[in-house]
Coordinates of C-alpha atoms in Angstrom, one line a residue:
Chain M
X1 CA -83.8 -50.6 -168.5
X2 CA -83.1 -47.4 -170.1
X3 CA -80.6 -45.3 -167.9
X4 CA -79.0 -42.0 -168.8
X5 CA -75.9 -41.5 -165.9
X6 CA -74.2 -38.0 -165.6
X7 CA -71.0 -37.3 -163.3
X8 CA -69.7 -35.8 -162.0
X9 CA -73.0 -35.1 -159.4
X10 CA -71.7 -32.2 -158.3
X11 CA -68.9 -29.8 -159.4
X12 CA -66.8 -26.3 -157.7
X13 CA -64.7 -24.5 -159.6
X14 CA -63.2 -21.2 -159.7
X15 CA -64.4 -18.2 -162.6
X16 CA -62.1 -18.8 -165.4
X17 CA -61.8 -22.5 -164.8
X18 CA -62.6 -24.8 -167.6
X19 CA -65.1 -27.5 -167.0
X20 CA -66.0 -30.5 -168.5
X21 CA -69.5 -32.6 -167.6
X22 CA -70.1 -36.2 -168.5
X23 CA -73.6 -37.8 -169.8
X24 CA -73.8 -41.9 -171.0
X25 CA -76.6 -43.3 -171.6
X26 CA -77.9 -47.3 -173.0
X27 CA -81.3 -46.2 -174.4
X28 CA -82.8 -48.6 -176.9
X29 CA -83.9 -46.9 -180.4
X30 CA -81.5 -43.8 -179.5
X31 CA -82.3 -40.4 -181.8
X32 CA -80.8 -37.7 -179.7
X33 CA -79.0 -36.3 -176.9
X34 CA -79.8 -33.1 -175.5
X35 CA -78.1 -30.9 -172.9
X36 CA -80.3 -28.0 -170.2
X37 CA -79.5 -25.5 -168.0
X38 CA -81.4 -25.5 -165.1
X39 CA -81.4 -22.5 -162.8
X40 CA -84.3 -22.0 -160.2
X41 CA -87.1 -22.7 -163.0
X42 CA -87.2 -23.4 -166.3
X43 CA -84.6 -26.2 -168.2
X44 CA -83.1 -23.7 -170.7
X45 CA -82.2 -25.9 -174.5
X46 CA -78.6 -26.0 -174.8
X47 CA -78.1 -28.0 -177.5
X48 CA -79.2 -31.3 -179.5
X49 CA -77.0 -34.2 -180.6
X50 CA -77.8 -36.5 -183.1
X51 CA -74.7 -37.4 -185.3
X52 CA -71.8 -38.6 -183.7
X53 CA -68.5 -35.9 -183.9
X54 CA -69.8 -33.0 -184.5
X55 CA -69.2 -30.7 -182.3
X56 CA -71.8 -27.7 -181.4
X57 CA -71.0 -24.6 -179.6
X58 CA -72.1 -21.4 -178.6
X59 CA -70.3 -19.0 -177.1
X60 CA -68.5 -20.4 -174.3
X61 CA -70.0 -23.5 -174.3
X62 CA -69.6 -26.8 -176.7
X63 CA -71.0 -30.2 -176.6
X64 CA -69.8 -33.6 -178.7
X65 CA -71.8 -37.1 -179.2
X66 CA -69.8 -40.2 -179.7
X67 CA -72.6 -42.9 -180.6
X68 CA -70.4 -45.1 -181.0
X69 CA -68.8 -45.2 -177.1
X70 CA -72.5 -43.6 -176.1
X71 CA -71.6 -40.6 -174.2
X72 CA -71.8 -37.1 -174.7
X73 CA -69.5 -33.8 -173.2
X74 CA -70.2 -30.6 -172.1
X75 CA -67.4 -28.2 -172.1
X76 CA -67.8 -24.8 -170.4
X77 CA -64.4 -22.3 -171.1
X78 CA -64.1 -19.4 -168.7
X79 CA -66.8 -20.1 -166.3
X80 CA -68.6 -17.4 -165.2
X81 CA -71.1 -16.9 -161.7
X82 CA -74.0 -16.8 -163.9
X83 CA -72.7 -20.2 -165.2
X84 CA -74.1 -21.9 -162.1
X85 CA -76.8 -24.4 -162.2
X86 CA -77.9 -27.8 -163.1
X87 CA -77.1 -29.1 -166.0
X88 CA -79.4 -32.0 -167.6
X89 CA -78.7 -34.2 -170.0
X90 CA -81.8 -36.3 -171.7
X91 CA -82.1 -38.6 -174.4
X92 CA -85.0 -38.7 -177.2
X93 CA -86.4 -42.0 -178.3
X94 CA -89.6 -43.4 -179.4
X95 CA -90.2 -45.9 -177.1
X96 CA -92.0 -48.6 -180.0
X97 CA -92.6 -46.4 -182.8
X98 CA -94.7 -43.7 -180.6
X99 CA -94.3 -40.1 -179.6
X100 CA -90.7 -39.3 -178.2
X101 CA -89.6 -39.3 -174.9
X102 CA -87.2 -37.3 -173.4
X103 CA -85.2 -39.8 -169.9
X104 CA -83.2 -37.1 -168.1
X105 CA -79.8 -37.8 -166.2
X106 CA -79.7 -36.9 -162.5
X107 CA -78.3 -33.4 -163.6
X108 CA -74.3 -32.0 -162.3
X109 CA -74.9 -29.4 -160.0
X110 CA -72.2 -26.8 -161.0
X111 CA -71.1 -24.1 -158.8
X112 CA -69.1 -21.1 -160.2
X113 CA -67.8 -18.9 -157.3
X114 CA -66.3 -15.5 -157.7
Chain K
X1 CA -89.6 -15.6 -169.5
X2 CA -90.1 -18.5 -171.5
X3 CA -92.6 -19.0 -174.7
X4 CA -94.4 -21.7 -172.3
X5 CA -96.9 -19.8 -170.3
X6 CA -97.8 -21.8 -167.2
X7 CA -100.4 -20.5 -164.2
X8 CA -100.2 -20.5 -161.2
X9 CA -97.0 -20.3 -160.6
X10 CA -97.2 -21.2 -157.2
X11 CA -100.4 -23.3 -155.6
X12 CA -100.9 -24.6 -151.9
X13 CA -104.1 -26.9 -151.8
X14 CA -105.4 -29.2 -149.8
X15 CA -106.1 -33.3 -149.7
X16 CA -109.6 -32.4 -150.9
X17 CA -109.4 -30.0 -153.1
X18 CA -109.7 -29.8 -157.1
X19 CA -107.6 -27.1 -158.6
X20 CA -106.0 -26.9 -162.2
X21 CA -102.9 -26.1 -163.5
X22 CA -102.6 -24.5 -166.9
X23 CA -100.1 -24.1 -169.7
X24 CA -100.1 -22.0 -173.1
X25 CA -97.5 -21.4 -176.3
X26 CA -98.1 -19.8 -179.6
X27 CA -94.9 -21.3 -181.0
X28 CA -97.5 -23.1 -183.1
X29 CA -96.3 -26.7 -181.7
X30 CA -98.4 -29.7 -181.9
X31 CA -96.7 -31.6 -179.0
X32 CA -97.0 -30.5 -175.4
X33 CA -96.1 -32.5 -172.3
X34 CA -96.5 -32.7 -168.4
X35 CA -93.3 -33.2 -166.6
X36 CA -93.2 -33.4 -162.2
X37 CA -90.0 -32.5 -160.6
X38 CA -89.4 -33.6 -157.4
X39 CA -86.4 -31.3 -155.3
X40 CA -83.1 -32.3 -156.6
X41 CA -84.2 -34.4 -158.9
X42 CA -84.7 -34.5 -162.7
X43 CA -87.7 -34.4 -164.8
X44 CA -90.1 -37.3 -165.0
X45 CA -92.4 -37.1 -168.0
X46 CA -96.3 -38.0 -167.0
X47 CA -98.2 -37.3 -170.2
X48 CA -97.7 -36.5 -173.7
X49 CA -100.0 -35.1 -176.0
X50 CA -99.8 -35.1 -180.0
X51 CA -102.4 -33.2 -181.7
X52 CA -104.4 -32.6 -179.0
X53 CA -104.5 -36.7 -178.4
X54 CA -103.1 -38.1 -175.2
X55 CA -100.4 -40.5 -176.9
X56 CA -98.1 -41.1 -173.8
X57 CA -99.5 -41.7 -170.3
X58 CA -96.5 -43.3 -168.3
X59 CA -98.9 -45.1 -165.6
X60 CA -99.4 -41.8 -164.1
X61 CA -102.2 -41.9 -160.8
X62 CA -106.2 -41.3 -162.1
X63 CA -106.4 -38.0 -159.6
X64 CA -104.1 -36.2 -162.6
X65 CA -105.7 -35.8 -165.4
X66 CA -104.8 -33.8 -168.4
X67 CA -106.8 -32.3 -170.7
X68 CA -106.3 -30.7 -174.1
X69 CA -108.6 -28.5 -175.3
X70 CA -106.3 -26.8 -178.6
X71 CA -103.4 -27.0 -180.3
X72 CA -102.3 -24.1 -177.6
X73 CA -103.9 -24.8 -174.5
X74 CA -102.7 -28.1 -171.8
X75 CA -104.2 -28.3 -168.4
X76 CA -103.8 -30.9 -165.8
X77 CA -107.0 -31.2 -163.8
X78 CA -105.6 -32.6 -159.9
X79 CA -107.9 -33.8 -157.4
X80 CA -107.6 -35.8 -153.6
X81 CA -104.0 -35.2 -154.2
X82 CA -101.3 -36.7 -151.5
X83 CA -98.6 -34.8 -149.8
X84 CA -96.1 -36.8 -151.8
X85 CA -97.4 -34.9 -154.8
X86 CA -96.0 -31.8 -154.3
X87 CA -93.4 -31.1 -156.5
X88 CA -92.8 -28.7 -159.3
X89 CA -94.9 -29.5 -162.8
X90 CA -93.5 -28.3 -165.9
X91 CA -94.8 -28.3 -168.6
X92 CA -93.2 -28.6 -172.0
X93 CA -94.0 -28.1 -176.2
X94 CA -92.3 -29.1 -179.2
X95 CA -92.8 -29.2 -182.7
X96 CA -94.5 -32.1 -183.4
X97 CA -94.2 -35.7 -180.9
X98 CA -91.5 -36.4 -182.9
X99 CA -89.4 -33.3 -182.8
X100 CA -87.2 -31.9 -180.6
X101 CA -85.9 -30.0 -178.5
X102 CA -88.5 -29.6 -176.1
X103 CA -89.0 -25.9 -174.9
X104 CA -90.1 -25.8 -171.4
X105 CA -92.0 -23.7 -169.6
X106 CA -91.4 -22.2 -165.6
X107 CA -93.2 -24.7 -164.2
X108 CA -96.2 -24.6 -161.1
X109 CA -95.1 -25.2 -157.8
X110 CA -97.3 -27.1 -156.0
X111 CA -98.1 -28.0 -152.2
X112 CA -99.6 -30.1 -150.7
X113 CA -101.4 -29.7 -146.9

C-alpha cells in the first residue's frame, strides 16, 4: 500500500530556532513530492520536488528530494510566530496511467512561540 | 484569499437535507478536485475531474455527487448525509490532471445534525 509518513508529529521550538521536518514515502510510479502549509484553511504550495538534489528555497525556507533514499526535508531558518502550522507533505502519481493523485502525510504540527 | 473560490464557507444541514457546495477559478485549469478533511487529519481526495470528465472517483458514498458543469465551475451535490460526514471539503485545481501543484481553495465546513 502506498504510505507517505512524516515526523516528527508534532514540533515546539523557540523564534529563531532552526527546524527541520521529515516526509518518506513508498508510492509506486513516484513523479513528485510536494510540501503545504496549513494554517486554519487553505494548504498554501510550498514547493514541488521532482529531481533528486536539488534543493528549492524561498526565503527562509528550503526543501531537498533524495529519490534514491525516498524522503524529502523541510528546513525552516529563523522561525518566526507566523511560521506556525501544519505542514503537509504529498506525493503525485498516476495511479495506472490516469489523472494524478496527490496521498498526503499526516502533517507536523509546528508550534513557533514568542 | 486564494484563486479557488469555494461557497459556503460554512454549512450546518440536516440528515435530510440536499444542499450544494460550490467551487470556482479563472486560473484557466482543466483539473479540479474534491478533497474532505476530517479534524486533525490530512486531505483525502474523493473525486477528480479532467476536462470537465469525472476521471478519479476513489469509492466515494452515492449521496456525494459531483458535478461539472465548465472548465471553471465544480460543485458537489450532498444528500441524506450522516453525521460522520462532517468535515471540511476543499476543493482544489491544477493545470491539467497531470500537472501539479495543486492550488487549493478555503474549503466548506460542513455539519452535520
Amino acid at each position: 500500500e502506498d504510505k507517505v509518513v512524516q515526523s516528527p508529529l508534532s514540533l515546539v521550538v523557540h523564534e529563531g530556532d532552526t527546524v527541520t521536518l521529515n516526509c518518506s514515502y513508498e508510492v509506486t510510479n513516484f513523479r513528485s513530492l510536494l510540501w503545504y502549509k496549513q494554517e486554519k484553511k487553505a494548504p498554501t504550495f510550498l514547493f514541488m520536488l521532482t529531481s533528486s538534489g536539488i534543493e528549492k528555497k524561498s526565503g527562509r525556507l528550503s526543501s531537498i528530494l533524495d529519490k534514491k533514499e525516498l524522503f524529502s526535508i523541510l528546513n525552516i531558518t529563523a522561525t518566526q510566530t507566523g511560521d506556525s502550522a501544519v505542514y503537509l507533505c504529498a506525493v503525485g502519481y498516476p495511479p495506472q496511467g490516469g489523472s494524478e493523485k496527490l496521498v498526503f502525510g499526516k502533517g507536523t504540527k509546528l508550534t513557533v512561540n514568542p | 484569499d486564494t484563486e479557488v473560490t469555494q461557497t459556503p464557507k460554512h454549512l450546518v444541514m440536516g440528515m435530510t437535507n440536499k444542499k450544494s457546495l460550490k467551487c470556482e477559478q479563472h486560473m484557466g485549469h482543466r483539473a479540479m478536485y474534491w478533497y474532505k478533511q476530517k479534524a486533525k487529519k490530512p486531505p483525502e481526495l474523493m473525486f477528480v475531474y479532467s476536462y470537465e470528465k469525472l476521471s478519479i472517483n476513489e469509492s466515494v458514498p452515492s449521496r456525494f455527487s459531483p458535478e461539472c458543469p465548465n472548465s471553471s465551475l465544480l460543485n458537489l451535490h450532498l444528500h441524506a448525509l450522516q453525521p460522520e460526514d462532517s468535515a471540511l471539503y476543499l476543493c482544489a485545481s491544477s493545470q491539467d490532471d497531470r500537472g501539479l501543484p495543486q492550488h487549493f481553495g478555503d474549503g466548506t465546513r460542513l455539519s452535520i445534525l
